[in-house]
Structure formats: structure tokens, C-alpha cells
Amino acid sequence: MDERVFRRSGQWASVIGLGTWQLGADWGDVDDKEALAVLETAAEAGVTFFDTADVYGDGRSEETIASFLRGRPDLHVLVATKMGRRSEQLPGNYVLDNFRAWNDRSRRNLGIDRVDLVQLHCPPTPVYSSDAVFDALDTLVEEERIAAYGVSVETCAQALTAIARPNVASVQIILNPFRMKPLYEVLPAARAAGVGIIARVPLASGLLSGRYTKDTVFAADDHRTFNRHGEAFDQGETFSGVDYATGVEAAAEFAALAPEGYTPAQLALRWIVEQDGVTTVIPGARNPEQARANAAAAKLPPLPEATFTAIRELYERRIRAEVEPRW
Ligand SMILES: NC(=O)c1ccc[n+]([C@@H]2O[C@H](COP(=O)([O-])OP(=O)(O)OC[C@H]3O[C@@H](n4cnc5c(N)ncnc54)[C@H](OP(=O)(O)O)[C@@H]3O)[C@@H](O)[C@H]2O)c1
């Protein structure tokens, strides 16, 4: 699979990576065997970038990645984890001593001495403006605990503040056919600064696959049941912040735009891969079939211009007014 470089760190990632929140928790049940099969299938399909976090299944996702990679010393995969969400969301918690402790735990879970890429996990907004926070992250690099660092953000404003920091290697942000605002300023700024963009929630939590109806029932312990209105964490992480009923209708229109040979999910992934400035896209997969289909989107032909136009028109008509003011 094609790889793209994070210019500031010199690290490479497949254009389609793998999100591993599903291998931890919050998506109903994904058992250990299935979780390993997802990693195996993705790697076989050429995926060389795994995104995880210390909080996914309280470490289960990191540990599953470790047990997968342990038996495969020749396999090169860039593993990006995140830290900061196991503590109370207070700016005062983002200090060097805590960073060291959080990093120690991730290194243990991942079974490695140095983390390839660590991302602050959607910290409170004041954290992005703190020189001390970024000095502390530089210290983690000097101490060889991490090779590089980035941030995962909720809003475009947070992304722009982070991009202005000299040593931020990556910004992870929601970008998909129902979340286009990052195209206006964030992607151009990241390109100019050499900051890599990791596009998350690329399928709007599965909505863009066109499989759900207004009657679809998700498991009680799936965030698509318990976080629809932001009850547990930012509402933007669930269905990209799109109201479910609106999203189901808009997703049916989106699915009808898929050219022959593309599933709707692959159309969404391909649309993201082709945005200038995107380094890697990280769809989550709950089974090997999804992982395989998502990786295959990297090899599909470029989309016709008319498809971009039609997707934009759908976004303007059904989604933009609801989502853009918030994120
Ligand atoms: N704050 C943060 O930093 C943050 C927040 C959110 C996510 N992330 C990262 O971003 C990754 C991706 O986002 P996400 O997992 O939330 O959302 P997503 O990738 O937009 O959606 C994942 C869901 O889409 C469905 N799906 C996946 N592949 C499919 C296919 N080929 N065909 C049909 N349906 C498919 C599955 O739904 P079903 O379960 O219904 O089968 C899957 O659970 C996460 O895994 C995580 O690594 C980070």
C-alpha cells in the first residue's frame, strides 16, 4: 500500500491505517480472537499505521497490539497511542511528571521502550496554549521515551493552535464527507507547516457505510447508544456529531453516489485519501472483513470530479449548518 510521510518526524504511514478503539471497548463486544484477526488482516493488506490510546479498554487495545507485534519482529508498523484521558480533564494535570507516568504505562502495555508517536488525547483547550506542556513533550523526546508527539483535537481552532507549535508532528482530527470544515483552513495550514494529518472517524462511526436505518439498535455498551447527545464524551465522536435520524437519511443519499466497484464505506475512505494534506486515514474495524475492505480502498482508482461535486452538494444541503458551528 502507498505510504505517506509525517514530514516533521520522518515517519511513514500507509495511506489507510487502522483505528483500534473497537479492540478496547465502547463498541459492544469484540473478543480477543477477533481483535487479533483484525490486526492480522490489516497488516496482511499492507496497513502500517495503528492508532490506539491508553484509555481504549483501559489498556486492552494497547496490549492486543503488543501481543500481535511480539511474534512478528520483521513487521514494520508505526504505532500511535494517546494519553491524558485516564485523568480528570484539568489543564493542571498536563505536566511532565504525569506525562512520564502515563508514558510508562503505555510503554509497558505496548511492550516497548520508546513509543513511536504519542498524541495528547483531546485535552482541554487551554492546554494547546501552554508553553510548559510542549516543553514537557520535548523532554519526553529527549529522554527517548517517545520518538515524536502530536495532538488529537475536537475543533479546527485547536488544530490551528497546535499546528503553530514547532515540534508537533501530527494532528488527528475528524474528517469525512459529513465533516468538511478541516478542508478550509486546517489542511492548508498543516501542509504549509509540514504537520501530518490523521483523519479519524472517517465513516462517521459507520453511518457512511449506509447500513443503518432509523430502527437499527446498537448494544447498550456501544457509544452509538449511550453518547448520541454527548452524555459521556464529546458528541462529535459519535456519528461525527450528526443527529442520527438526519444522518441515516443523508447516508442513504451518500450511498447512492458510490461509483461502480466502490462500497459506500470505500467511497468515504477514498474521498478522504484524496484530500491534499491527509497523511493517513484510520477507519475502525470490528471484524477482519471490514479491515480488509477498508484497506482495499487504497487501491481503488481516483474518484471522478462529479462525485466530489455531488458529495459537496449533499454536505451543504443536509449537514453543514448543523455541524460546522460546533467543531
Ligand atoms: N478522540 C480521539 O482521539 C478519537 C475519537 C474517536 C476515534 N478515534 C480513533 O479513530 C478511529 C476511527 O474512528 P471510529 O472507529 O470512531 O469511527 P469510524 O472509523 O468512522 O467507524 C467505525 C465503524 O464503522 C463500521 N465499519 C468499519 N468498516 C466498515 C466497512 N468496511 N463496511 C461497513 N461498515 C464498516 C463499523 O461499524 P459496526 O460496529 O456497526 O460494524 C465500525 O465499528 C478509532 O478506532 C480510534 O482509533 C480517536
PDB file of N, CA and C in Angstrom, residues 180-223:
ATOM      1  N   MET A 180     -16.556  18.428   6.864  1.00  0.00           N
ATOM      2  CA  MET A 180     -15.633  19.013   5.869  1.00  0.00           C
ATOM      3  C   MET A 180     -14.884  20.246   6.348  1.00  0.00           C
ATOM      4  N   LYS A 181     -15.224  20.784   7.511  1.00  0.00           N
ATOM      5  CA  LYS A 181     -14.612  22.062   7.905  1.00  0.00           C
ATOM      6  C   LYS A 181     -13.076  22.038   7.908  1.00  0.00           C
ATOM      7  N   PRO A 182     -12.425  20.918   8.284  1.00  0.00           N
ATOM      8  CA  PRO A 182     -10.946  20.929   8.267  1.00  0.00           C
ATOM      9  C   PRO A 182     -10.344  21.230   6.884  1.00  0.00           C
ATOM     10  N   LEU A 183     -11.154  21.071   5.823  1.00  0.00           N
ATOM     11  CA  LEU A 183     -10.613  21.356   4.484  1.00  0.00           C
ATOM     12  C   LEU A 183     -10.307  22.842   4.301  1.00  0.00           C
ATOM     13  N   TYR A 184     -11.044  23.706   5.001  1.00  0.00           N
ATOM     14  CA  TYR A 184     -10.950  25.139   4.706  1.00  0.00           C
ATOM     15  C   TYR A 184      -9.606  25.718   5.169  1.00  0.00           C
ATOM     16  N   GLU A 185      -9.256  25.486   6.443  1.00  0.00           N
ATOM     17  CA  GLU A 185      -8.039  26.119   6.979  1.00  0.00           C
ATOM     18  C   GLU A 185      -7.030  25.118   7.532  1.00  0.00           C
ATOM     19  N   VAL A 186      -7.526  24.035   8.150  1.00  0.00           N
ATOM     20  CA  VAL A 186      -6.612  23.140   8.875  1.00  0.00           C
ATOM     21  C   VAL A 186      -5.676  22.403   7.911  1.00  0.00           C
ATOM     22  N   LEU A 187      -6.224  21.821   6.855  1.00  0.00           N
ATOM     23  CA  LEU A 187      -5.356  21.073   5.937  1.00  0.00           C
ATOM     24  C   LEU A 187      -4.329  21.983   5.250  1.00  0.00           C
ATOM     25  N   PRO A 188      -4.740  23.170   4.743  1.00  0.00           N
ATOM     26  CA  PRO A 188      -3.721  24.056   4.165  1.00  0.00           C
ATOM     27  C   PRO A 188      -2.638  24.454   5.176  1.00  0.00           C
ATOM     28  N   ALA A 189      -3.025  24.745   6.411  1.00  0.00           N
ATOM     29  CA  ALA A 189      -2.033  25.156   7.420  1.00  0.00           C
ATOM     30  C   ALA A 189      -1.094  23.991   7.740  1.00  0.00           C
ATOM     31  N   ALA A 190      -1.645  22.792   7.843  1.00  0.00           N
ATOM     32  CA  ALA A 190      -0.817  21.612   8.145  1.00  0.00           C
ATOM     33  C   ALA A 190       0.163  21.339   7.008  1.00  0.00           C
ATOM     34  N   ARG A 191      -0.323  21.462   5.796  1.00  0.00           N
ATOM     35  CA  ARG A 191       0.553  21.261   4.627  1.00  0.00           C
ATOM     36  C   ARG A 191       1.704  22.249   4.652  1.00  0.00           C
ATOM     37  N   ALA A 192       1.387  23.513   4.887  1.00  0.00           N
ATOM     38  CA  ALA A 192       2.420  24.560   4.873  1.00  0.00           C
ATOM     39  C   ALA A 192       3.446  24.333   5.981  1.00  0.00           C
ATOM     40  N   ALA A 193       2.990  23.822   7.106  1.00  0.00           N
ATOM     41  CA  ALA A 193       3.884  23.657   8.264  1.00  0.00           C
ATOM     42  C   ALA A 193       4.580  22.296   8.284  1.00  0.00           C
ATOM     43  N   GLY A 194       4.157  21.383   7.427  1.00  0.00           N
ATOM     44  CA  GLY A 194       4.747  20.040   7.431  1.00  0.00           C
ATOM     45  C   GLY A 194       4.207  19.154   8.541  1.00  0.00           C
ATOM     46  N   VAL A 195       3.012  19.489   9.035  1.00  0.00           N
ATOM     47  CA  VAL A 195       2.385  18.680  10.092  1.00  0.00           C
ATOM     48  C   VAL A 195       1.504  17.608   9.435  1.00  0.00           C
ATOM     49  N   GLY A 196       1.634  16.373   9.892  1.00  0.00           N
ATOM     50  CA  GLY A 196       0.836  15.283   9.341  1.00  0.00           C
ATOM     51  C   GLY A 196      -0.600  15.344   9.840  1.00  0.00           C
ATOM     52  N   ILE A 197      -1.533  14.922   8.989  1.00  0.00           N
ATOM     53  CA  ILE A 197      -2.950  14.875   9.390  1.00  0.00           C
ATOM     54  C   ILE A 197      -3.401  13.415   9.433  1.00  0.00           C
ATOM     55  N   ILE A 198      -3.924  13.028  10.596  1.00  0.00           N
ATOM     56  CA  ILE A 198      -4.503  11.700  10.796  1.00  0.00           C
ATOM     57  C   ILE A 198      -6.022  11.900  10.807  1.00  0.00           C
ATOM     58  N   ALA A 199      -6.711  11.374   9.795  1.00  0.00           N
ATOM     59  CA  ALA A 199      -8.162  11.592   9.681  1.00  0.00           C
ATOM     60  C   ALA A 199      -8.903  10.494  10.431  1.00  0.00           C
ATOM     61  N   ARG A 200      -9.618  10.890  11.493  1.00  0.00           N
ATOM     62  CA  ARG A 200     -10.323   9.883  12.293  1.00  0.00           C
ATOM     63  C   ARG A 200     -11.834   9.951  12.080  1.00  0.00           C
ATOM     64  N   VAL A 201     -12.522   8.912  12.622  1.00  0.00           N
ATOM     65  CA  VAL A 201     -13.975   8.774  12.454  1.00  0.00           C
ATOM     66  C   VAL A 201     -14.353   8.960  10.967  1.00  0.00           C
ATOM     67  N   PRO A 202     -13.603   8.292  10.073  1.00  0.00           N
ATOM     68  CA  PRO A 202     -13.794   8.531   8.640  1.00  0.00           C
ATOM     69  C   PRO A 202     -15.131   8.026   8.112  1.00  0.00           C
ATOM     70  N   LEU A 203     -15.748   7.096   8.842  1.00  0.00           N
ATOM     71  CA  LEU A 203     -17.040   6.556   8.386  1.00  0.00           C
ATOM     72  C   LEU A 203     -18.187   7.134   9.211  1.00  0.00           C
ATOM     73  N   ALA A 204     -17.915   8.225   9.939  1.00  0.00           N
ATOM     74  CA  ALA A 204     -18.929   8.814  10.829  1.00  0.00           C
ATOM     75  C   ALA A 204     -19.517   7.717  11.729  1.00  0.00           C
ATOM     76  N   SER A 205     -18.612   6.957  12.367  1.00  0.00           N
ATOM     77  CA  SER A 205     -18.985   5.842  13.260  1.00  0.00           C
ATOM     78  C   SER A 205     -19.774   4.757  12.535  1.00  0.00           C
ATOM     79  N   GLY A 206     -19.557   4.611  11.249  1.00  0.00           N
ATOM     80  CA  GLY A 206     -20.227   3.558  10.478  1.00  0.00           C
ATOM     81  C   GLY A 206     -21.405   4.066   9.655  1.00  0.00           C
ATOM     82  N   LEU A 207     -21.901   5.252   9.995  1.00  0.00           N
ATOM     83  CA  LEU A 207     -23.055   5.826   9.304  1.00  0.00           C
ATOM     84  C   LEU A 207     -22.836   5.859   7.785  1.00  0.00           C
ATOM     85  N   LEU A 208     -21.622   6.234   7.357  1.00  0.00           N
ATOM     86  CA  LEU A 208     -21.360   6.397   5.925  1.00  0.00           C
ATOM     87  C   LEU A 208     -21.309   5.058   5.180  1.00  0.00           C
ATOM     88  N   SER A 209     -21.384   3.947   5.912  1.00  0.00           N
ATOM     89  CA  SER A 209     -21.485   2.663   5.218  1.00  0.00           C
ATOM     90  C   SER A 209     -22.884   2.497   4.628  1.00  0.00           C
ATOM     91  N   GLY A 210     -23.832   3.321   5.074  1.00  0.00           N
ATOM     92  CA  GLY A 210     -25.202   3.236   4.557  1.00  0.00           C
ATOM     93  C   GLY A 210     -25.961   2.022   5.053  1.00  0.00           C
ATOM     94  N   ARG A 211     -25.418   1.339   6.111  1.00  0.00           N
ATOM     95  CA  ARG A 211     -26.060   0.091   6.560  1.00  0.00           C
ATOM     96  C   ARG A 211     -27.137   0.317   7.601  1.00  0.00           C
ATOM     97  N   TYR A 212     -27.167   1.462   8.242  1.00  0.00           N
ATOM     98  CA  TYR A 212     -28.080   1.635   9.369  1.00  0.00           C
ATOM     99  C   TYR A 212     -29.393   2.265   8.914  1.00  0.00           C
ATOM    100  N   THR A 213     -30.444   1.901   9.649  1.00  0.00           N
ATOM    101  CA  THR A 213     -31.755   2.517   9.408  1.00  0.00           C
ATOM    102  C   THR A 213     -32.185   3.198  10.700  1.00  0.00           C
ATOM    103  N   LYS A 214     -33.339   3.851  10.639  1.00  0.00           N
ATOM    104  CA  LYS A 214     -33.804   4.529  11.861  1.00  0.00           C
ATOM    105  C   LYS A 214     -34.113   3.510  12.960  1.00  0.00           C
ATOM    106  N   ASP A 215     -34.297   2.231  12.580  1.00  0.00           N
ATOM    107  CA  ASP A 215     -34.631   1.198  13.564  1.00  0.00           C
ATOM    108  C   ASP A 215     -33.422   0.401  14.057  1.00  0.00           C
ATOM    109  N   THR A 216     -32.240   0.691  13.531  1.00  0.00           N
ATOM    110  CA  THR A 216     -31.054  -0.069  13.963  1.00  0.00           C
ATOM    111  C   THR A 216     -30.847   0.108  15.468  1.00  0.00           C
ATOM    112  N   VAL A 217     -30.575  -1.025  16.148  1.00  0.00           N
ATOM    113  CA  VAL A 217     -30.322  -0.975  17.592  1.00  0.00           C
ATOM    114  C   VAL A 217     -28.855  -1.324  17.828  1.00  0.00           C
ATOM    115  N   PHE A 218     -28.141  -0.464  18.520  1.00  0.00           N
ATOM    116  CA  PHE A 218     -26.752  -0.744  18.885  1.00  0.00           C
ATOM    117  C   PHE A 218     -26.734  -1.267  20.324  1.00  0.00           C
ATOM    118  N   ALA A 219     -25.663  -1.993  20.681  1.00  0.00           N
ATOM    119  CA  ALA A 219     -25.587  -2.582  22.031  1.00  0.00           C
ATOM    120  C   ALA A 219     -25.627  -1.473  23.095  1.00  0.00           C
ATOM    121  N   ALA A 220     -26.054  -1.872  24.282  1.00  0.00           N
ATOM    122  CA  ALA A 220     -26.171  -0.886  25.363  1.00  0.00           C
ATOM    123  C   ALA A 220     -24.815  -0.278  25.699  1.00  0.00           C
ATOM    124  N   ASP A 221     -23.730  -1.093  25.569  1.00  0.00           N
ATOM    125  CA  ASP A 221     -22.397  -0.581  25.907  1.00  0.00           C
ATOM    126  C   ASP A 221     -21.655  -0.066  24.672  1.00  0.00           C
ATOM    127  N   ASP A 222     -22.400   0.323  23.643  1.00  0.00           N
ATOM    128  CA  ASP A 222     -21.832   0.913  22.424  1.00  0.00           C
ATOM    129  C   ASP A 222     -22.092   2.418  22.509  1.00  0.00           C
ATOM    130  N   HIS A 223     -21.065   3.233  22.254  1.00  0.00           N
ATOM    131  CA  HIS A 223     -21.255   4.694  22.407  1.00  0.00           C
ATOM    132  C   HIS A 223     -22.317   5.235  21.466  1.00  0.00           C
TER     133      HIS A 223
END
